[in-house]
Short mmCIF file of N, CA and C in Angstrom, two decimals:
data_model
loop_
_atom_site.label_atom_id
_atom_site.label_comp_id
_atom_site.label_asym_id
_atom_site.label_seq_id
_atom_site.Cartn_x
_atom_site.Cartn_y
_atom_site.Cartn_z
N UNK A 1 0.83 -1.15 0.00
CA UNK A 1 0.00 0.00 0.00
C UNK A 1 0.88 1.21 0.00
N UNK A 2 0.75 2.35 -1.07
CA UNK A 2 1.52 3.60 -0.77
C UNK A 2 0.24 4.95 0.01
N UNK A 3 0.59 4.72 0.80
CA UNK A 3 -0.56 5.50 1.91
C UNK A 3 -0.46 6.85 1.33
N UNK A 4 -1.28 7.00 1.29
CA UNK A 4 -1.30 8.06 1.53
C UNK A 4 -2.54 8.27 1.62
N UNK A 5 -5.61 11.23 1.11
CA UNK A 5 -7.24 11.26 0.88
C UNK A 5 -7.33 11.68 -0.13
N UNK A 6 -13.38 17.81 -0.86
CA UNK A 6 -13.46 17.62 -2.49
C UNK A 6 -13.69 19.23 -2.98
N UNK A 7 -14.86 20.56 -3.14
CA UNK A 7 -15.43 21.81 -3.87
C UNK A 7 -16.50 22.15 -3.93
N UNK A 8 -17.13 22.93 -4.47
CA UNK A 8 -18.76 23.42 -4.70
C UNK A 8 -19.71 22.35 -5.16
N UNK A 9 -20.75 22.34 -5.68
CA UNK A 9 -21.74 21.32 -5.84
C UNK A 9 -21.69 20.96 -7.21
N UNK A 10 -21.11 20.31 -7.17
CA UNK A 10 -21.13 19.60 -8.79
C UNK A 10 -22.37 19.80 -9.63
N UNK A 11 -21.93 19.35 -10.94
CA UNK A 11 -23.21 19.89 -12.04
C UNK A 11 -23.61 18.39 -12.36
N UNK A 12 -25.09 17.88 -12.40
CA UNK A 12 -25.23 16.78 -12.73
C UNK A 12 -24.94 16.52 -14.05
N UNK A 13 -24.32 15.52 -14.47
CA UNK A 13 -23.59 14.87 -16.14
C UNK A 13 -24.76 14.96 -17.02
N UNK A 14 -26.32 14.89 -16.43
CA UNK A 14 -27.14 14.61 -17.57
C UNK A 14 -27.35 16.20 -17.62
N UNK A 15 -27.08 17.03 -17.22
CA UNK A 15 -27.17 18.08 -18.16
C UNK A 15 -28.30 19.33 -17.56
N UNK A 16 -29.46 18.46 -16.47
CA UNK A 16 -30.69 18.65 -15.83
C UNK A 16 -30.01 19.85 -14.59
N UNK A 17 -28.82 20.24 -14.79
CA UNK A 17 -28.91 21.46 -13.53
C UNK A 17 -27.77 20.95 -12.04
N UNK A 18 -28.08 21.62 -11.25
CA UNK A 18 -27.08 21.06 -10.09
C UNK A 18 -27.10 20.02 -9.68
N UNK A 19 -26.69 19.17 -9.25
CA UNK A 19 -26.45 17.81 -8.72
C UNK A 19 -27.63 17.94 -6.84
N UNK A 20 -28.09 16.72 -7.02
CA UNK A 20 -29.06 16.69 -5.36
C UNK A 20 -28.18 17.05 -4.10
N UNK A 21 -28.48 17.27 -3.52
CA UNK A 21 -27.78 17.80 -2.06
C UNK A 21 -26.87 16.66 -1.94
N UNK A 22 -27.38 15.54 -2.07
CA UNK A 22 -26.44 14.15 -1.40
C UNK A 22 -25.20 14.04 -2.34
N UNK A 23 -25.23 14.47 -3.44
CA UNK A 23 -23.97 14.12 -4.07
C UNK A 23 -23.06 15.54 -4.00
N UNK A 24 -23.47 16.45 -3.22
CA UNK A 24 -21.99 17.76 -3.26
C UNK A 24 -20.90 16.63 -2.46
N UNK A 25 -20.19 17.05 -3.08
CA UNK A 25 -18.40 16.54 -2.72
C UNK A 25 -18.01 17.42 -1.49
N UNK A 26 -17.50 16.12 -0.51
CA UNK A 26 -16.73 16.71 0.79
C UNK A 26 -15.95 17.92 0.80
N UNK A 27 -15.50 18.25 1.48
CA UNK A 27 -14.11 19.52 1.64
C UNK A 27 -13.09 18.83 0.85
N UNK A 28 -12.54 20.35 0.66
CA UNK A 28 -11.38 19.94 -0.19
C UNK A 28 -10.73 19.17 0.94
N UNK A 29 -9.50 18.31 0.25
CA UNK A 29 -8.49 17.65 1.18
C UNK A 29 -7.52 18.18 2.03
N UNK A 30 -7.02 17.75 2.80
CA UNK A 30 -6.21 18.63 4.08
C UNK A 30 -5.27 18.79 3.07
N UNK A 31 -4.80 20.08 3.27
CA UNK A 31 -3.26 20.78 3.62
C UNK A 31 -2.67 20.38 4.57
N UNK A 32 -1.03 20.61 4.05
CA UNK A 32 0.04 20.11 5.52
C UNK A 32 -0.84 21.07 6.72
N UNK A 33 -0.64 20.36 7.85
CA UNK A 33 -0.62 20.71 9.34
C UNK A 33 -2.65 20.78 9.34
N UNK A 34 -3.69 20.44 8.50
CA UNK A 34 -5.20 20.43 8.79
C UNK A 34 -5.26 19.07 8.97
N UNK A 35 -6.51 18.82 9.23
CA UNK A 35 -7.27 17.56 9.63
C UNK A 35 -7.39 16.94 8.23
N UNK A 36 -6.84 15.33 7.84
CA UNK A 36 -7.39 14.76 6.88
C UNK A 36 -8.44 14.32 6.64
N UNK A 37 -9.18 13.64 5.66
CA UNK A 37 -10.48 12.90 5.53
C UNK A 37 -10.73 12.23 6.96
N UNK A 38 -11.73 12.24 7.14
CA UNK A 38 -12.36 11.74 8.44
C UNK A 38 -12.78 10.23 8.17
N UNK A 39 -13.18 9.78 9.48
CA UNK A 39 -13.80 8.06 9.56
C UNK A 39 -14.96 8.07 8.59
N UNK A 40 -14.75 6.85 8.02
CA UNK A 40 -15.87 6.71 7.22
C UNK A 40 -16.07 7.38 5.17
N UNK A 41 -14.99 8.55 5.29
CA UNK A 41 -14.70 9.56 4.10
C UNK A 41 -14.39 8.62 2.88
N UNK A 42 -14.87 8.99 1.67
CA UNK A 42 -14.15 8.31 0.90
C UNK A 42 -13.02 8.91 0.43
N UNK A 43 -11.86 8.65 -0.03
CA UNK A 43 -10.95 9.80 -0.79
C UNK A 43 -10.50 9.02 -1.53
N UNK A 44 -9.75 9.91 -2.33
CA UNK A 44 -8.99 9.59 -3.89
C UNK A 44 -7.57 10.23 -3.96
N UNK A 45 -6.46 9.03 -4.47
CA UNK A 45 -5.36 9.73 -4.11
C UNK A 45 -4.64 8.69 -5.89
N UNK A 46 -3.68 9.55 -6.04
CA UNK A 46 -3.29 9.05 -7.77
C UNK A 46 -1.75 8.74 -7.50
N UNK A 47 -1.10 8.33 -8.55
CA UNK A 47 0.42 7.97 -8.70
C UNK A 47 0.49 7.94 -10.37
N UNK A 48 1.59 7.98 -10.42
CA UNK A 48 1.95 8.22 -12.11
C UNK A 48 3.21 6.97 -12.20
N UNK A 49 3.31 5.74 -12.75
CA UNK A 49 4.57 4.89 -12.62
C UNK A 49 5.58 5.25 -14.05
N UNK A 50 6.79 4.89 -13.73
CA UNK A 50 7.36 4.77 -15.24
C UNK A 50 6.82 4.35 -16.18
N UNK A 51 7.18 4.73 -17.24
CA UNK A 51 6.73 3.72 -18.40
C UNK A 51 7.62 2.42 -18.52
N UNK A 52 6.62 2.15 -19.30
CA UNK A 52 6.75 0.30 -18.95
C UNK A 52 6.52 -0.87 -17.76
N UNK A 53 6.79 0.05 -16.77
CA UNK A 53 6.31 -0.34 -15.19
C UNK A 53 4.70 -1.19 -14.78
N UNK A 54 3.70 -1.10 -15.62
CA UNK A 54 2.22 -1.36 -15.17
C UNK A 54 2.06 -2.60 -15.00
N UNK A 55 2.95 -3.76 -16.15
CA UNK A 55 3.07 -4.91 -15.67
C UNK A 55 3.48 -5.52 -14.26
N UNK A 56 4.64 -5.06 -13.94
CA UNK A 56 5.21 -5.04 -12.75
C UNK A 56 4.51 -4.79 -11.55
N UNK A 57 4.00 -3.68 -11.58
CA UNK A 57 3.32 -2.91 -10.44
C UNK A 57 2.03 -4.13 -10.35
N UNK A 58 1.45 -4.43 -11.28
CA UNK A 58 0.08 -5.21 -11.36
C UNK A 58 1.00 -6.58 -10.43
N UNK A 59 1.37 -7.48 -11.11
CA UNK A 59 2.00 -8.83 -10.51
C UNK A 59 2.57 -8.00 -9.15
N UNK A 60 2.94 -7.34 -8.48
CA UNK A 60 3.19 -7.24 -7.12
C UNK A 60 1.97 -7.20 -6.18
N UNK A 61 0.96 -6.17 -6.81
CA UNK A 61 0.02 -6.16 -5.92
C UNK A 61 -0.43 -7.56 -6.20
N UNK A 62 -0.58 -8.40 -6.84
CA UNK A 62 -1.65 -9.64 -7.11
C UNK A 62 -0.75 -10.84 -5.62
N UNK A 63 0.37 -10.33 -5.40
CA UNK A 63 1.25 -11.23 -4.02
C UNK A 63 0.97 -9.89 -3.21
N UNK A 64 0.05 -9.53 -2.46
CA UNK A 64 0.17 -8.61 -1.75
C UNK A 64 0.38 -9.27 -0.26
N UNK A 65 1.74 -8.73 0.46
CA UNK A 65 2.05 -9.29 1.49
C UNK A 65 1.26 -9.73 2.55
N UNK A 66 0.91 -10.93 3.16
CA UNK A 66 0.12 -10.75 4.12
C UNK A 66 0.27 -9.87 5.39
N UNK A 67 1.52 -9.53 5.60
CA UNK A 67 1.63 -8.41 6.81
C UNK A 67 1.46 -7.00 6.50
N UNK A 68 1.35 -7.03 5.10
CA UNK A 68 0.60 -5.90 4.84
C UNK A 68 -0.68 -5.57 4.78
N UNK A 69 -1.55 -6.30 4.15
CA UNK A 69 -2.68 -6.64 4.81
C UNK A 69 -3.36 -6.86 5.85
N UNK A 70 -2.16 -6.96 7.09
CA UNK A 70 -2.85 -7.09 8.56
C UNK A 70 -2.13 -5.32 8.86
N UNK A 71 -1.32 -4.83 8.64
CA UNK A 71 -0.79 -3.45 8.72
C UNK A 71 -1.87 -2.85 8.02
N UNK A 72 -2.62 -2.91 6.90
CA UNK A 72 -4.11 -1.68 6.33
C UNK A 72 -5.08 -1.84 7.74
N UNK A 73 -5.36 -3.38 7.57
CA UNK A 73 -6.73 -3.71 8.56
C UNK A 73 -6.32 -2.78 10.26
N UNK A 74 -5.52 -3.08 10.50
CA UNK A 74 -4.62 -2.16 11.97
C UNK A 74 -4.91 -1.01 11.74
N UNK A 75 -4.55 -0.21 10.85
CA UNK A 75 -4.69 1.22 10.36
C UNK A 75 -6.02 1.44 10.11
N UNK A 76 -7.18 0.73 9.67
CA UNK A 76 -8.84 1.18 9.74
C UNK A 76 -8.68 1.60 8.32
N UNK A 77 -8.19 1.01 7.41
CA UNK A 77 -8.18 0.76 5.79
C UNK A 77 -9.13 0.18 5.59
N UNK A 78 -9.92 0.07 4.46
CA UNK A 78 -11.31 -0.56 4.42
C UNK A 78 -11.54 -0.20 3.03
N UNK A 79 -12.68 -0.60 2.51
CA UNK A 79 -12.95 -0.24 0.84
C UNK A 79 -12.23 0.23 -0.13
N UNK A 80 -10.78 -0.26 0.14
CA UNK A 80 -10.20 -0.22 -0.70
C UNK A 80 -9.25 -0.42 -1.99
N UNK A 81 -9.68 0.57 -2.59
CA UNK A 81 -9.36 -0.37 -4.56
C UNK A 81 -8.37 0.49 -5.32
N UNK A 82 -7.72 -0.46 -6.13
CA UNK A 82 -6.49 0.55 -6.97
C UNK A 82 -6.97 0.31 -7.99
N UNK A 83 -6.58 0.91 -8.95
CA UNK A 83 -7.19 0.61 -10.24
C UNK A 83 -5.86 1.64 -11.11
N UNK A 84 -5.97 0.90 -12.20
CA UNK A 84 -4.60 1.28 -13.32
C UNK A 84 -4.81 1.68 -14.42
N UNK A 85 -4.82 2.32 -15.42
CA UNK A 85 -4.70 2.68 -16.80
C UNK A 85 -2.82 3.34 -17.19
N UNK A 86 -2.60 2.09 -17.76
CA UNK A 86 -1.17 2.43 -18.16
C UNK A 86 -0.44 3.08 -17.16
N UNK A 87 0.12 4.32 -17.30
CA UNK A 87 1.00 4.69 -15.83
C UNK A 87 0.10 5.38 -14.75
N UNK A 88 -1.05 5.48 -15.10
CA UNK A 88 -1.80 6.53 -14.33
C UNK A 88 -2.45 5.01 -13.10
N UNK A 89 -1.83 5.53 -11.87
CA UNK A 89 -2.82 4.36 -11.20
C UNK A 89 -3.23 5.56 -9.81
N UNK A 90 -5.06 4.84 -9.59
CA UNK A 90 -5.42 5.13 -8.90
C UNK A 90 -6.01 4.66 -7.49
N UNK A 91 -6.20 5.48 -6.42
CA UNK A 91 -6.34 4.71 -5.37
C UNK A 91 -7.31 5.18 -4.68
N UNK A 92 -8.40 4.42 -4.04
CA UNK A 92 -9.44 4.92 -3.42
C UNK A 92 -9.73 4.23 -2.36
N UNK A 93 -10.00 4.51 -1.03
CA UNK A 93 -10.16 4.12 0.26
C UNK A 93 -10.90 4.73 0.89
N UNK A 94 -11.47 4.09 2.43
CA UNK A 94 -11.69 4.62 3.47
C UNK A 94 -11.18 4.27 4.52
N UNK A 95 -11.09 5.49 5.32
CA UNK A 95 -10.66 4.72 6.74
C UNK A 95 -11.44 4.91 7.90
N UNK A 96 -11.16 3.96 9.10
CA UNK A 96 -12.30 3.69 10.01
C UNK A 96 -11.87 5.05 11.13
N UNK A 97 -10.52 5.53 10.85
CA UNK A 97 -10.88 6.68 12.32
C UNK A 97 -10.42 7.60 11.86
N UNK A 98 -10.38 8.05 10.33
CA UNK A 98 -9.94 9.16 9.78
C UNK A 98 -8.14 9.16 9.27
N UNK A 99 -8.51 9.59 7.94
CA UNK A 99 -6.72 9.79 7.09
C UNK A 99 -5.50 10.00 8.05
N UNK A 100 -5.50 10.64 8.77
CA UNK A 100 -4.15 11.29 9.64
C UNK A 100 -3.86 9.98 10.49
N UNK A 101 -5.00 9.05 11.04
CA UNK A 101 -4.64 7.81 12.25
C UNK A 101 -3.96 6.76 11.39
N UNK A 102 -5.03 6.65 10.06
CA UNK A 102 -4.02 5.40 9.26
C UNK A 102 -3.04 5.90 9.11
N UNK A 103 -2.37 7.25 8.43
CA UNK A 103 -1.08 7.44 7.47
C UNK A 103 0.10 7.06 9.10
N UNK A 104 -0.53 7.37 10.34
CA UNK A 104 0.34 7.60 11.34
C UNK A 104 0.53 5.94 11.59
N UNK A 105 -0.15 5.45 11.69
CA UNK A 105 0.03 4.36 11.51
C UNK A 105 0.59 3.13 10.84
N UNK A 106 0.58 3.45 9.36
CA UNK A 106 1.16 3.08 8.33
C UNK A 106 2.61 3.90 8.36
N UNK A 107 2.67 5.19 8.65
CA UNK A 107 3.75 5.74 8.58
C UNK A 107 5.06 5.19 9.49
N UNK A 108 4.71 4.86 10.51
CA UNK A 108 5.63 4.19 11.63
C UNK A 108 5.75 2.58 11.41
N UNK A 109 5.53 2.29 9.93
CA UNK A 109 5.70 1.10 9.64
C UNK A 109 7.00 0.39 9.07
N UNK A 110 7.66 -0.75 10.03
CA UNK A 110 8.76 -1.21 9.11
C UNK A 110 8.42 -1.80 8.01
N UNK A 111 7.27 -2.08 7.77
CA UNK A 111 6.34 -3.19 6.76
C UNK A 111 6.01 -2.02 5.99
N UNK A 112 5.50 -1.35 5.98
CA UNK A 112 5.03 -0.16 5.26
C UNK A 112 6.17 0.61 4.51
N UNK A 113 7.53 0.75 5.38
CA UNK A 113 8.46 1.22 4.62
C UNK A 113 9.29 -0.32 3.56
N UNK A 114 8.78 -1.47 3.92
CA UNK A 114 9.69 -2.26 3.19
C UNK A 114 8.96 -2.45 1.96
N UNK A 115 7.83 -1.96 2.03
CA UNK A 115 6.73 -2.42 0.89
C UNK A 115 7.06 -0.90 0.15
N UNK A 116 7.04 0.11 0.31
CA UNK A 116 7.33 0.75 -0.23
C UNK A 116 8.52 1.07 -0.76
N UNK A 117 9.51 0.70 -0.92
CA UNK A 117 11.28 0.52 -0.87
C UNK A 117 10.89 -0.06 -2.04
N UNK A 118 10.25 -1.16 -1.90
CA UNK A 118 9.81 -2.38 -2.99
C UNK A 118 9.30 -2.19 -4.33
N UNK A 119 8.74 -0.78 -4.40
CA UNK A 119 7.85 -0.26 -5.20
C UNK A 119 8.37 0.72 -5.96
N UNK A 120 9.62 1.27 -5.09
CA UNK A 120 9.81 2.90 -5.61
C UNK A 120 10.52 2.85 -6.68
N UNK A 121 11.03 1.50 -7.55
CA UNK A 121 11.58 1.94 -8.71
C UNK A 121 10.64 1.89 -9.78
N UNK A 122 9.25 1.75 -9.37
CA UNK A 122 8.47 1.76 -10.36
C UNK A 122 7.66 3.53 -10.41
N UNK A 123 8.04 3.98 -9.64
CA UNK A 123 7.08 4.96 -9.70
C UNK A 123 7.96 6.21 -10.71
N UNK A 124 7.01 6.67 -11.08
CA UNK A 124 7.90 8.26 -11.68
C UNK A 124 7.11 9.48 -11.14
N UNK A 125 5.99 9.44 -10.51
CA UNK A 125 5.70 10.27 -9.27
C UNK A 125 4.82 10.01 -8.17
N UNK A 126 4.68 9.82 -6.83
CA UNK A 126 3.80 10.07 -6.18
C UNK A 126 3.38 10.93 -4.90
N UNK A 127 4.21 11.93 -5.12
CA UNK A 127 3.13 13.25 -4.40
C UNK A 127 4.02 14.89 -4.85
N UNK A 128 3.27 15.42 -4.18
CA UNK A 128 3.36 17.32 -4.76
C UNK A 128 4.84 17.57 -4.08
N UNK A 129 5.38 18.31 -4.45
CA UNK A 129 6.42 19.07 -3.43
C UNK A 129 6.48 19.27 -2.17
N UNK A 130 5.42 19.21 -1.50
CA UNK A 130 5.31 18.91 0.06
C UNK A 130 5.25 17.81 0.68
N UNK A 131 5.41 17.00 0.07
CA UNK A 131 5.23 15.35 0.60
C UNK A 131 3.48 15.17 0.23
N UNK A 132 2.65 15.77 0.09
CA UNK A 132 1.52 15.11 -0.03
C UNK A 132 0.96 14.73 -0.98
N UNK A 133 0.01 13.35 -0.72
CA UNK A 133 -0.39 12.37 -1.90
C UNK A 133 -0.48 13.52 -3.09
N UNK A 134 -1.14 12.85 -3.83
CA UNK A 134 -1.32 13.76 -5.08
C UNK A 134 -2.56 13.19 -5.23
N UNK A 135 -3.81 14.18 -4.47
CA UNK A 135 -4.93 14.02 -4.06
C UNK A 135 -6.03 14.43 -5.76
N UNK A 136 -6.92 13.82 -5.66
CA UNK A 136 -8.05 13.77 -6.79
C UNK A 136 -9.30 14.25 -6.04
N UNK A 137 -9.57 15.45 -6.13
CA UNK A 137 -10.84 15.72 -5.39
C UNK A 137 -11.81 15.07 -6.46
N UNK A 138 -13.12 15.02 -5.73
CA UNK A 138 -14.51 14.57 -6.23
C UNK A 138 -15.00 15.65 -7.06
N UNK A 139 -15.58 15.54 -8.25
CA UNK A 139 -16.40 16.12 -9.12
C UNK A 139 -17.20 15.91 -8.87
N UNK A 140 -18.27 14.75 -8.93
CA UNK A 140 -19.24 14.86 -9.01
C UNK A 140 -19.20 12.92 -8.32
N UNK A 141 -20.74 12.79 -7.41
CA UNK A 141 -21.45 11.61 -7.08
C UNK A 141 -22.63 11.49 -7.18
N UNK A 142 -22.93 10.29 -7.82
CA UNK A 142 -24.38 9.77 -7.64
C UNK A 142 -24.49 8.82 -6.71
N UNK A 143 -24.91 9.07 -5.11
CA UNK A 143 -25.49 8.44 -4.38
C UNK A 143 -26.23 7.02 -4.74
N UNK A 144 -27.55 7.52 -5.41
CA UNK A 144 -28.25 7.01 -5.37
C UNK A 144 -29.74 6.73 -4.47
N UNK A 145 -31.03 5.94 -4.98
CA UNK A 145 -31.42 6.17 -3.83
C UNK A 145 -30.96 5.26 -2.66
N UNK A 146 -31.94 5.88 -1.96
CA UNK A 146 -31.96 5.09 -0.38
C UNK A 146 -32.21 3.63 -0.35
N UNK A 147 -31.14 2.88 -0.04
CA UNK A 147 -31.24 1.24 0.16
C UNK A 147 -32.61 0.94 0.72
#
């Protein structure tokens, strides 16, 4: 796992005007030193790998360590999915007590740093000049209705 978490009210895609109350997108994402996504939040966070790299990157995650997997579940990682298009890969999660407890968590990881060691010659970027992810705010959600 590379740990790392939206704006105004979106315009609905079909064209019909503003989007329903339930789908405005959260706050934008923390800045260094604010509160990250909270328990329960969904967020979106991106990486860019070398080229040629997507093979690679794919067959690692498909052996995903089991102590890494008990290091997400520890951290309150939950619903979460990567997904790839050529170098562009993306990552979407939640966590159970809010962004700042997992990353602190994951962050003080020898497992977390060996998995990432593991990874870093594949990447060709993953975060801004400040150390932080390289966050994807929300455009737009369709809820849906009520279960």
């Amino acid at each position: 796992m590379n740990t790392a978490p939206s704006g105004p009210a979106p315009e609905d895609s079909s064209g019909a005007g503003p989007a329903r109350p339930d789908a405005v997108a959260p706050p934008p994402p923390a800045t260094p030193g604010e509160r990250g996504p909270g328990p329960g939040e969904q967020f979106c966070h991106l990486y860019r790998l070398r080229d040629g790299a997507g093979a690679e990157y794919d067959r690692r995650h498909a052996e995903i360590w089991p102590e890494l997997s008990r290091l997400l579940d520890e951290a309150g990682m939950y619903d979460y999915s990567i997904f790839r298009r050529d170098t562009l890969v993306i990552c979407v999660l939640r966590t159970r007590a809010g962004f700042d407890r997992a990353r602190t968590v994951t962050g003080g990881s020898p497992v977390q740093a060996r998995w990432t060691a593991s990874l870093a010659d594949l990447f060709a970027e993953i975060a801004d000049a400040d150390g932080e992810p390289l966050w994807a705010p929300r455009v737009f959600r369709h809820a849906g209705p009520p279960a």
